[in-house]
Coordinates of C-alpha atoms in Angstrom, one line a residue:
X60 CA 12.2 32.4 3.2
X61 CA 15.0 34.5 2.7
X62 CA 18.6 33.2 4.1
X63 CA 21.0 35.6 6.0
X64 CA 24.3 36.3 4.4
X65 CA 26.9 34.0 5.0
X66 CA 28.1 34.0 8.8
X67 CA 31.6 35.4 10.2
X68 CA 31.5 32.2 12.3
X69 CA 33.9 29.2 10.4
X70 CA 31.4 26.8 11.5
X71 CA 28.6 26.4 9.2
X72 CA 25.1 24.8 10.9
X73 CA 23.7 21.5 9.8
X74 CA 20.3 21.5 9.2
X75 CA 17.8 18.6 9.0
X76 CA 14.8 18.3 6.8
X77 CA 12.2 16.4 8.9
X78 CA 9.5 17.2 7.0
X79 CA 8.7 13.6 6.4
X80 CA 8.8 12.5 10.0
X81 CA 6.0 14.7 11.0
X82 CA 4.4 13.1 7.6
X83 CA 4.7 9.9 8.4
X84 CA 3.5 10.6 12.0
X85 CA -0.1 11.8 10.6
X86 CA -1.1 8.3 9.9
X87 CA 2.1 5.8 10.9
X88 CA 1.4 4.7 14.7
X89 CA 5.4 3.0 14.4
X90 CA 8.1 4.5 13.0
X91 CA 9.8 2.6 10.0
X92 CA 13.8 1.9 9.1
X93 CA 14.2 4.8 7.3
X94 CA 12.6 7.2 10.4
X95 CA 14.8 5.4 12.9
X96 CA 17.8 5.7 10.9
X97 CA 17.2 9.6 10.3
X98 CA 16.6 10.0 14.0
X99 CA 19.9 8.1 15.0
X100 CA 21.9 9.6 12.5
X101 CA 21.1 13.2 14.0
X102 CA 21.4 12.2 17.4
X103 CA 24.4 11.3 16.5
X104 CA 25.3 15.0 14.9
X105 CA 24.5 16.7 17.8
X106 CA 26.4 14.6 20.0
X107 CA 29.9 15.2 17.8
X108 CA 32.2 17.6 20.1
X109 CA 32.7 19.7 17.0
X110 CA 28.9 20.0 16.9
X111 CA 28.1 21.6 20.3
X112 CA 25.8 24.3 20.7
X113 CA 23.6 26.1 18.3
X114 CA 25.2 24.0 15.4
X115 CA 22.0 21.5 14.6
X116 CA 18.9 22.5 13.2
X117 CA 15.6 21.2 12.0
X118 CA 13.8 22.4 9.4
X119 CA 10.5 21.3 8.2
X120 CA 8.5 22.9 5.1
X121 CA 6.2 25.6 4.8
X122 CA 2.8 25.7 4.2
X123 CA 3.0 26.2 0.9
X124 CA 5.7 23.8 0.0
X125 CA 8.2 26.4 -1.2
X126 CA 10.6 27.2 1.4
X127 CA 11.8 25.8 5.1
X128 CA 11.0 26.9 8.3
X129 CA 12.9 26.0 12.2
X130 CA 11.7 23.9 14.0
X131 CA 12.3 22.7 17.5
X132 CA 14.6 19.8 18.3
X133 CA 12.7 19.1 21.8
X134 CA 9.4 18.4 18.8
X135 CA 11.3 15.8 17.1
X136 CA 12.5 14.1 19.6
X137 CA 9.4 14.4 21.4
X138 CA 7.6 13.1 18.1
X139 CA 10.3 9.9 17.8
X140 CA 9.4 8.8 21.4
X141 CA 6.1 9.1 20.7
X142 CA 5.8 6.8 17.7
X143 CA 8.0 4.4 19.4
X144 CA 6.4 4.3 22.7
X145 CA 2.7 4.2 20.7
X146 CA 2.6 0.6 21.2
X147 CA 3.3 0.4 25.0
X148 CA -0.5 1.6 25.8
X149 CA -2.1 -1.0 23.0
X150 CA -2.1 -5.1 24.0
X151 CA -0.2 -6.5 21.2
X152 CA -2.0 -8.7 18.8
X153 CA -1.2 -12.1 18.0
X154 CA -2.7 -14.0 15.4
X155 CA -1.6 -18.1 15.9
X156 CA -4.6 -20.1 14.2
X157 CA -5.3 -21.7 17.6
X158 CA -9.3 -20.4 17.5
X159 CA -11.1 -22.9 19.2
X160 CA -14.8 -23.2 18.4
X161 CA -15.7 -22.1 22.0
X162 CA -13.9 -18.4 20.9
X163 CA -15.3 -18.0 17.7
X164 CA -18.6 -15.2 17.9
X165 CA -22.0 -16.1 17.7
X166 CA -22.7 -14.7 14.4
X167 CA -19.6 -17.3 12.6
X168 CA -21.2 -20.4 14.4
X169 CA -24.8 -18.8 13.0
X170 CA -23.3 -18.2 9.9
X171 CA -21.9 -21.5 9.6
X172 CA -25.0 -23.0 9.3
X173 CA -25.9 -20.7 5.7
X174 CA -25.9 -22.7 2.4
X175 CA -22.6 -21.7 0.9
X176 CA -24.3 -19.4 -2.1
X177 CA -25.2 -17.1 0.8
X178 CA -22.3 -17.4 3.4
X179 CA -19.7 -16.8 0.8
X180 CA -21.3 -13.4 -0.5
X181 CA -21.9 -12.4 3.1
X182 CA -18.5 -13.1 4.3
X183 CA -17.0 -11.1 1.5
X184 CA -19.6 -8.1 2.5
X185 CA -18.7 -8.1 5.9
X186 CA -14.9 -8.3 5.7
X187 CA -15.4 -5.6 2.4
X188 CA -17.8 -3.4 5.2
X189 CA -15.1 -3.7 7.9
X190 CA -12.1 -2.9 5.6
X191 CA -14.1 0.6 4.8
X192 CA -14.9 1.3 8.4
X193 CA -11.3 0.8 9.4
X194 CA -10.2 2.8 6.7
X195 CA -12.9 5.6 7.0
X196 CA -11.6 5.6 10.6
X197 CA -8.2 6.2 9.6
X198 CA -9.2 9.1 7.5
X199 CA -10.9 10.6 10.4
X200 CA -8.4 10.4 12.5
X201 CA -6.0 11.8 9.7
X202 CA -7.8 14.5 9.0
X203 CA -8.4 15.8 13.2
X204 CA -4.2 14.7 13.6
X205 CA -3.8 16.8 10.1
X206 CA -5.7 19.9 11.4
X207 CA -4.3 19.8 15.1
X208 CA -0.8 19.5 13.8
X209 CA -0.6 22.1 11.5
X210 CA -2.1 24.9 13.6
X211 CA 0.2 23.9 16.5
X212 CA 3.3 23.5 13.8
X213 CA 2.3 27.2 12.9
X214 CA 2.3 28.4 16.5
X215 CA 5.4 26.8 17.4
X216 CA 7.7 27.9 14.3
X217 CA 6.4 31.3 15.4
X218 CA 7.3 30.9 19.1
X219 CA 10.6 28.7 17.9
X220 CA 12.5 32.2 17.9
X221 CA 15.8 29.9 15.9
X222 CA 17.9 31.5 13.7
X223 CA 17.2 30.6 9.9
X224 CA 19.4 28.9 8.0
X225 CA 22.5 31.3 6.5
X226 CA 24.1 31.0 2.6
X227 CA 27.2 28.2 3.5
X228 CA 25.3 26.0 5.7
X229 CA 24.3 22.2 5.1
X230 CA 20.9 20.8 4.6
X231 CA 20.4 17.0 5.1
X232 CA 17.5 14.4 3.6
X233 CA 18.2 11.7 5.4
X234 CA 14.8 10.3 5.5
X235 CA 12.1 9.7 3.0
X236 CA 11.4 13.1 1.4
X237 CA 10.0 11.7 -2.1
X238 CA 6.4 12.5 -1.0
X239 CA 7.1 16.0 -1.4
X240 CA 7.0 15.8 -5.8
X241 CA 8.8 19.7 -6.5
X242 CA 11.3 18.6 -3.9
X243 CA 14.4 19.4 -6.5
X244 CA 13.0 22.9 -6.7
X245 CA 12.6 23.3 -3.0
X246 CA 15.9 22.4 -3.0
X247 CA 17.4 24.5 -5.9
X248 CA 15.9 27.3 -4.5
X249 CA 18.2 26.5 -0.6
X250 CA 21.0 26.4 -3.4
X251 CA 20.2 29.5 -5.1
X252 CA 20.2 31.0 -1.1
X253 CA 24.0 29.4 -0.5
X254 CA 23.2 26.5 1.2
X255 CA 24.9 23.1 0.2
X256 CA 22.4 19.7 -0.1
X257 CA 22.9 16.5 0.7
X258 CA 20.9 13.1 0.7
X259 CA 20.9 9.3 1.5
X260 CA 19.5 7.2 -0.3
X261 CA 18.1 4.3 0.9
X262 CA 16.9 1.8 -1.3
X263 CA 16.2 2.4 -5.4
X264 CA 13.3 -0.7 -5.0
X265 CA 10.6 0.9 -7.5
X266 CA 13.2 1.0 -10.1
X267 CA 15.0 -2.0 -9.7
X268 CA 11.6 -4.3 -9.2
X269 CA 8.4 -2.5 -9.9
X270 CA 6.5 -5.7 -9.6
X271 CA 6.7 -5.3 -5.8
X272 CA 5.3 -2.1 -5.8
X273 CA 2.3 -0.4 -5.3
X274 CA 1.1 0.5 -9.0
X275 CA 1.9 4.2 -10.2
X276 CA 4.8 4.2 -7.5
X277 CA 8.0 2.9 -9.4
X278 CA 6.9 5.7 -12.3
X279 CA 6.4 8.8 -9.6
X280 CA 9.6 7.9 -7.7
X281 CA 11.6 8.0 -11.3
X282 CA 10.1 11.2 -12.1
X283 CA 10.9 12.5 -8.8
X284 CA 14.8 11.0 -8.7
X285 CA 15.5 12.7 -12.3
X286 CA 14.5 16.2 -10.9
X287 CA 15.6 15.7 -7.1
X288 CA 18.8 14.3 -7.7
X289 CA 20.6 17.4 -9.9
X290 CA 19.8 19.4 -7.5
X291 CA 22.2 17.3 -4.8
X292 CA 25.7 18.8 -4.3
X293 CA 26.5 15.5 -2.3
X294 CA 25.2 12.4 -2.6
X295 CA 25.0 9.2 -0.4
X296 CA 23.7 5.9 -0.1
X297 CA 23.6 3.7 3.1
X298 CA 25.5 0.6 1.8
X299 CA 28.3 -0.4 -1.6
X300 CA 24.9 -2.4 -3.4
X301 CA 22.6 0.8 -3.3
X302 CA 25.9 2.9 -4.3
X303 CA 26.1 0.5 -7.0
X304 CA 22.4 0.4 -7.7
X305 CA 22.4 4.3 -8.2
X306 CA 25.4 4.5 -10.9
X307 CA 23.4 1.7 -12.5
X308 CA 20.2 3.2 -12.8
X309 CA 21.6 7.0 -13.3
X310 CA 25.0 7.2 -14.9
X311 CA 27.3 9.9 -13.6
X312 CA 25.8 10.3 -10.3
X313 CA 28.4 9.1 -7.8
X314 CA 27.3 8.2 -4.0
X315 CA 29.2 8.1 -1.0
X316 CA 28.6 4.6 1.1
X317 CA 27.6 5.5 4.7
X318 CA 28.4 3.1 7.4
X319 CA 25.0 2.1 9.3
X320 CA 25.0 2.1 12.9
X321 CA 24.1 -0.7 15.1
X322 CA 21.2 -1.0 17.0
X323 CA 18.5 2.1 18.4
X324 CA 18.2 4.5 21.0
X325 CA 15.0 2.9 23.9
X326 CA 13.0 6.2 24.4
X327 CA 13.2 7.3 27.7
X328 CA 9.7 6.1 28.7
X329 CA 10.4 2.4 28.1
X330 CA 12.7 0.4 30.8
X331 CA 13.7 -2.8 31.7
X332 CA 12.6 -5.9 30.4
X333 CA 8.9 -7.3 28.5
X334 CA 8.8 -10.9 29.5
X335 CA 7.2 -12.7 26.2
X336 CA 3.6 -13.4 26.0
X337 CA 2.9 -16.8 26.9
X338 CA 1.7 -17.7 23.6
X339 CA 5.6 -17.4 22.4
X340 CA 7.4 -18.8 24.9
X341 CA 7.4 -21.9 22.8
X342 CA 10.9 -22.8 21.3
X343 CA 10.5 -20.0 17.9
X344 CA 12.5 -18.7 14.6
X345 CA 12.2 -15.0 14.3
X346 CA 11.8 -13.0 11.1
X347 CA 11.3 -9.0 11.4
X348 CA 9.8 -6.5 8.9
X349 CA 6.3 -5.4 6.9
X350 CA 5.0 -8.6 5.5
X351 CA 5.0 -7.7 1.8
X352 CA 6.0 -9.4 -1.1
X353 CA 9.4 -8.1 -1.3
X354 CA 10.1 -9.4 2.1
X355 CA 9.7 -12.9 0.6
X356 CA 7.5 -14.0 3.6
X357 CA 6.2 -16.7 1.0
X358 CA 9.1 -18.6 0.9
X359 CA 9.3 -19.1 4.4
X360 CA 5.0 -20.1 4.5
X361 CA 6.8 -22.8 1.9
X362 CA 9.3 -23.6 4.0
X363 CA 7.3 -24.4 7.0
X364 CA 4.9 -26.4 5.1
X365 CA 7.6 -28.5 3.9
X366 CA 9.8 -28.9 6.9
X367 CA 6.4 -30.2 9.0
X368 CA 5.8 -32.8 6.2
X369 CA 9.2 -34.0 6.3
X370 CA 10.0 -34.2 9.8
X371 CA 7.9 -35.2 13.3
X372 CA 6.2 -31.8 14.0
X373 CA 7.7 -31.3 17.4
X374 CA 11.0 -31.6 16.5
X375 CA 10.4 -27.9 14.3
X376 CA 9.9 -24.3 16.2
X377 CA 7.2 -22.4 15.5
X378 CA 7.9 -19.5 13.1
X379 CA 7.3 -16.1 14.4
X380 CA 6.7 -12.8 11.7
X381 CA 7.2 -9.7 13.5
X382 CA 5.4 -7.1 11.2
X383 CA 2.1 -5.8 9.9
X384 CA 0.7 -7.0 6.5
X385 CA 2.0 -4.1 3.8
X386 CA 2.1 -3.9 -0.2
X387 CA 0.9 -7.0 -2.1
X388 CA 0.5 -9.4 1.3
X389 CA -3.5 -9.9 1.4
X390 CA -2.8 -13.5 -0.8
X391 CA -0.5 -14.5 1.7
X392 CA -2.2 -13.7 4.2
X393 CA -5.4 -15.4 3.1
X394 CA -3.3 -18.5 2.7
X395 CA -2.3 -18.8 6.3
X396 CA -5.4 -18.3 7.5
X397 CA -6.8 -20.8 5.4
X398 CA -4.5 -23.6 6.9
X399 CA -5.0 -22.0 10.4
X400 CA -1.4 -20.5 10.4
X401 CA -0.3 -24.2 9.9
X402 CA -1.9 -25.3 12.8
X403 CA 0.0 -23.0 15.2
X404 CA 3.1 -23.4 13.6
X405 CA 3.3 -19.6 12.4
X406 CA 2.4 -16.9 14.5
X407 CA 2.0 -13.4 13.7
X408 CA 2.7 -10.3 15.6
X409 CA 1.4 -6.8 14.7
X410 CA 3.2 -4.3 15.3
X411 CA 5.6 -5.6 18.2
X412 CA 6.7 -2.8 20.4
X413 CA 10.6 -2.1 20.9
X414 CA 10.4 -3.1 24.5
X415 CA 8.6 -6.7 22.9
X416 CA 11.0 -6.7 19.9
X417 CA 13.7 -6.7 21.8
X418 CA 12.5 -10.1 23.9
X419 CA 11.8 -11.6 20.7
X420 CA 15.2 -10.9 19.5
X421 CA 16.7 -12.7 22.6
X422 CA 14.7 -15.5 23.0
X423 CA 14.6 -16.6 19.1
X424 CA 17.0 -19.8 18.5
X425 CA 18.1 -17.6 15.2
X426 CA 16.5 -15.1 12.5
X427 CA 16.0 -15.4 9.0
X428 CA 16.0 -12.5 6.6
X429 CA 14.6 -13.9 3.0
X430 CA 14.4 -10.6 1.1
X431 CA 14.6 -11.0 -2.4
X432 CA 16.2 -7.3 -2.2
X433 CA 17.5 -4.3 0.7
X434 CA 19.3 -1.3 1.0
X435 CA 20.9 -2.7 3.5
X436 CA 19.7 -5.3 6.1
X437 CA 19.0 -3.6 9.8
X438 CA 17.4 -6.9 10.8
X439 CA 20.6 -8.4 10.0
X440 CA 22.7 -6.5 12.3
X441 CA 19.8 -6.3 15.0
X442 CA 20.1 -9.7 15.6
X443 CA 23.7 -10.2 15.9
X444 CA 23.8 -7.2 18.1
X445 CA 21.6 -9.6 20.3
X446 CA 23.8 -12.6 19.4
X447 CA 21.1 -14.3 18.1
X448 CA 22.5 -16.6 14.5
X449 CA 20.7 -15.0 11.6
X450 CA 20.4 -16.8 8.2
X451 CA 19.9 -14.5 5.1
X452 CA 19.5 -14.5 1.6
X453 CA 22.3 -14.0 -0.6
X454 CA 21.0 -10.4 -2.4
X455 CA 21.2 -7.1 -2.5
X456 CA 23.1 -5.8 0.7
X457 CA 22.0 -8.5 3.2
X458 CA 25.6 -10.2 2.5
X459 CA 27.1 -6.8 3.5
X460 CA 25.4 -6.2 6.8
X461 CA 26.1 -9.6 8.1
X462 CA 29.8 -9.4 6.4
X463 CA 31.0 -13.2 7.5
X464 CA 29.2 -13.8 10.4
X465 CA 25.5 -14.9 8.7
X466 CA 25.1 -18.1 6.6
X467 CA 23.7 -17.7 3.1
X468 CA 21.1 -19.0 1.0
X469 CA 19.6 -18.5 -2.6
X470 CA 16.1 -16.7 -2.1
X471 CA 14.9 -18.3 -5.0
X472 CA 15.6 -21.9 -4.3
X473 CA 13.6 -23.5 -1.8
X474 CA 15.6 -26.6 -1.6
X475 CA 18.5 -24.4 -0.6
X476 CA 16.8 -22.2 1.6
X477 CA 15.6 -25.9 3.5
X478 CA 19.0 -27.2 3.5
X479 CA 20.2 -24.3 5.4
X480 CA 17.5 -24.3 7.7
X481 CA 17.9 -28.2 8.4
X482 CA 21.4 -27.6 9.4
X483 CA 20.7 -25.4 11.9
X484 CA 17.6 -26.6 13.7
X485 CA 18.4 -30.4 13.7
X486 CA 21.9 -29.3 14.7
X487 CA 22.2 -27.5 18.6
X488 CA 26.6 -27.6 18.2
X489 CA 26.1 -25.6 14.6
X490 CA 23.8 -23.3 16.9
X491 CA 25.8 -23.1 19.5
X492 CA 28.9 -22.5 16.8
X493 CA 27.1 -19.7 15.4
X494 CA 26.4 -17.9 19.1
X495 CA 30.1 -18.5 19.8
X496 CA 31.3 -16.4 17.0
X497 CA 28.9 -13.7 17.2
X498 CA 30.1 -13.5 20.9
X499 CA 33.5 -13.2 20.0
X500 CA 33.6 -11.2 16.6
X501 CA 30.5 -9.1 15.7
X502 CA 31.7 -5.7 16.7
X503 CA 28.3 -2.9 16.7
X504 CA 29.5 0.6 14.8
X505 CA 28.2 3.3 17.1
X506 CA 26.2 5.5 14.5
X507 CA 28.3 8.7 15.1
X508 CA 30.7 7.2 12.6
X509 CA 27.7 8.0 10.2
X510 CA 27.3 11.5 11.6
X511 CA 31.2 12.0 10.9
X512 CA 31.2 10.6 7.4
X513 CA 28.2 13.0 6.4
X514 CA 30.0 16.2 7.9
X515 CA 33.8 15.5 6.6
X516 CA 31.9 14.4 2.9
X517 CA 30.9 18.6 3.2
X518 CA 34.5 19.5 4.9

C-alpha cells in the first residue's frame, strides 16, 4: 500500500498494529497479558490531550501479508470487550477433587468393574478420542470464525473510509506480532514509505529457557528476532530485567524500559460485584496465570503436600490456581488428579472471568507468584492494587513489580519457599502487617504514563 507524502500538519499519527489481536481472537476465548497490555496502552494514546482527534490509528495486515490496511478503532474495542466478556455467558468450571461416587457416570462405575489389562487401554482410548473431538471441534470452529472474519475484515477496511498512514508517522507493535515470520520486511518496507517503527518487547522466554517451550518455538522466535529487530528504529521493553535480557541476548540493541500500568479497564458490559462460588468461599491462597511449567505450579503442588503433612489440615487454606492448563502442564495435571487435588485442598479454575477474578483477588488471604521467570509480573501488581499480600519468587522482574512491598523467596528451594509461606499463614499480625503497608504505600501508575513514554521516545 502506497503511503501519502509526508503531511503539512506537525503532528504526525500513531498507528497500531493489531494484527495479532484479531489472531489471537480466532481461537483464544480470553485475552492474555500481552493483549490486555496492548489494549491499555492505546487507550491510553488516545486519551493523551496532545492525541485528540484523528491522531490514532489501527492498522492490521493485508491479505497477502505485505502491507497494512485501517482499520476501525470501534472493531478493536469491540473485539477486546468481547474476549473479556466471553466468559460472562459460560458457568465457570471448577475442578476440587471432591467427586463423590454418587456423581461419577455410569460408564466409570461399569468400567470400574474391568480387569485392569482392559480398563487401562480403554481409559487411555477414551481420554485420546475425547482430546481429538475437542480439538477437531476447535478446528471447526476456527476455520467458520477464520472464513467469517476475513470477509467481514475485507468489507469493513473498504467501508473504513480512514486515511492511510503518511511518510513521518509512527507505527507501534505492542503486542505479540512474532506469528507473522517476514514481519522485519513488512516492516522495512513502512520504513522504506517514511514511517518510523517501534516495539515492546515482552518477555525473551524461548531464548533464555527453551526447555519451557513448546519444541521448534525458541529456534522460530530467534530467527524471527534477528530479522525483525533491524528493522526497529526504537526499541522497548516493559521492565530493567527484559531491557537487560535483550543487550544480553543481542549486543548493541539498546531498549527503552516502559513503566507498566496498574490494573485493567471492566468492559462496559460487566458491572458490579460476582459473589464467589460457594465452593471457594472457604479460607484460600490465590495464584493467577496459564498453568505451564514456567509458572512453577509444581512447586506449589509440593508445597501443599508438605504443609498438610506437617501441620493439622484445617489449620492450612485451600490453594486456588486461576488459569487453564498450557505448555508442558499435562504431568502435573495428571498428578493432582491422581491424589484428588489433595483431597480438596487445591482447586482449579478455568478460565475465571474478570468480573470472578476480581472476587478472587479480594477474598484471597494473599497471592503467590512462583515463576521461575517474567517480563514483568502483572499478577504482582494486581494484587497489591487489591491490597491483597503477595509472595513472589526472587527472579526475573517479579522483584521489580512488587519493588518493597512483596516478600521474597528462592523458586528453586522448597524449604525456603515453606518458610515463607509458614510465616504468613500461621501468623494473622504478619498478615495484617502486610495489608497495612499496601494500604498505605503501594501507589497504581495510571498506564498513560506508558502511552507518554512511547510518544516522547519518538519526539
Amino acid at each position: 500500500m502506497p503511503f501519502l507524502p509526508l503531511s503539512s500538519s506537525p503532528q504526525p499519527r500513531v498507528w497500531f498494529d493489531v494484527e495479532d489481536l484479531f489472531e489471537y481472537a480466532r481461537t483464544g476465548s480470553r485475552p492474555s497479558g500481552i493483549q490486555r497490555v496492548a489494549f491499555e496502552i492505546q487507550s491510553a494514546m488516545q486519551a493523551l490531550p496532545e492525541m485528540q482527534g484523528t491522531c490514532v490509528g489501527f492498522l492490521r495486515h493485508t491479505t497477502d501479508g505485505r502491507g497494512f490496511t485501517p482499520v476501525k478503532p470501534e472493531s478493536v474495542r469491540a473485539l477486546h470487550d468481547r474476549l473479556c466478556s466471553h466468559a460472562l455467558s459460560v458457568t465457570t468450571h471448577i475442578e476440587t477433587g471432591n467427586e463423590s461416587e454418587q456423581e461419577a457416570s455410569s460408564a466409570r462405575r461399569l468400567a470400574r468393574h474391568l480387569p485392569a489389562s482392559l480398563r487401562v487401554p480403554l481409559g487411555q482410548l477414551v481420554s485420546h478420542q475425547s482430546a481429538a473431538f475437542r480439538d477437531v471441534s476447535a478446528l471447526l470452529r476456527a476455520t467458520g470464525t477464520t472464513l467469517r472474519q476475513t470477509w467481514t475484515e475485507r468489507h469493513t477496511a473498504q467501508e473504513a473510509n480512514i486515511a492511510p498512514p503518511r511518510a513521518g508517522d509512527i507505527l507501534l507493535a505492542l503486542g505479540a506480532p512474532w506469528s507473522h515470520t517476514a514481519y522485519g520486511t513488512l516492516l522495512e518496507r513502512a520504513r522504506d514509505q517514511g514511517m518510523r517503527t517501534g516495539l515492546l518487547v515482552h518477555d525473551l522466554v524461548p531464548l533464555i529457557a527453551p526447555e519451557w517451550c513448546r519444541p521448534g518455538l525458541p529456534r522460530v522466535f530467534r530467527r524471527w528476532c534477528e530479522s525483525t529487530l533491524p528493522a526497529i528504529d526504537r526499541l522497548f521493553a516493559v521492565s530493567h530485567s527484559t531491557r537487560d535480557d535483550i543487550a544480553r541476548l543481542f549486543p548493541g540493541k539498546a531498549a527503552s524500559v516502559i513503566r507498566m500500568g496498574t490494573g485493567f479497564s471492566t468492559p462496559r458490559s460487566i458491572t458490579g460485584h460476582t459473589d464467589l462460588p460457594l465452593s471457594l468461599r472457604a479460607p484460600f491462597v490465590l495464584v493467577v496465570g496459564t498453568i505451564e511449567v514456567r509458572k512453577n505450579h509444581a512447586l506449589l503442588f509440593r508445597l501443599w503436600r508438605k504443609l498438610l503433612a506437617d501441620h493439622p489440615r484445617a489449620t492450612i487454606p485451600r490453594l486456588v490456581m486461576a488459569g487453564s492448563p498450557g505448555w508442558l502442564a499435562s504431568d502435573l495435571m495428571q498428578q493432582i488428579r491422581n491424589c484428588n487435588f489433595l483431597n480438596g485442598h487445591i482447586a482449579l479454575v478455568h478460565a475465571p472471568s474478570d468480573a470472578l477474578l476480581e472476587a478472587l483477588y479480594r477474598h484471597a488471604l494473599f497471592t503467590l507468584v512462583p515463576s521461575l521467570h517474567e517480563g514483568w509480573g502483572l499478577p504482582v501488581t494486581e494484587s497489591l492494587a487489591h491490597g491483597t499480600p503477595c509472595l513472589i519468587a526472587n527472579r526475573g522482574a517479579l522483584p521489580e513489580a512488587g519493588g518493597r512491598l512483596t516478600p521474597l523467596f528462592d523458586p528453586d528451594n522448597l524449604h525456603d519457599v515453606q518458610a515463607c509461606v509458614e510465616r504468613v499463614i500461621h501468623a494473622p499480625a504478619e498478615l495484617a502487617r502486610l495489608r497495612s503497608r499496601i494500604a498505605t504505600t503501594f501507589q497504581p501508575t495510571p498506564w498513560s504514563v506508558a502511552a507518554q513514554q512511547l510518544l516522547s521516545a519518538f519526539h
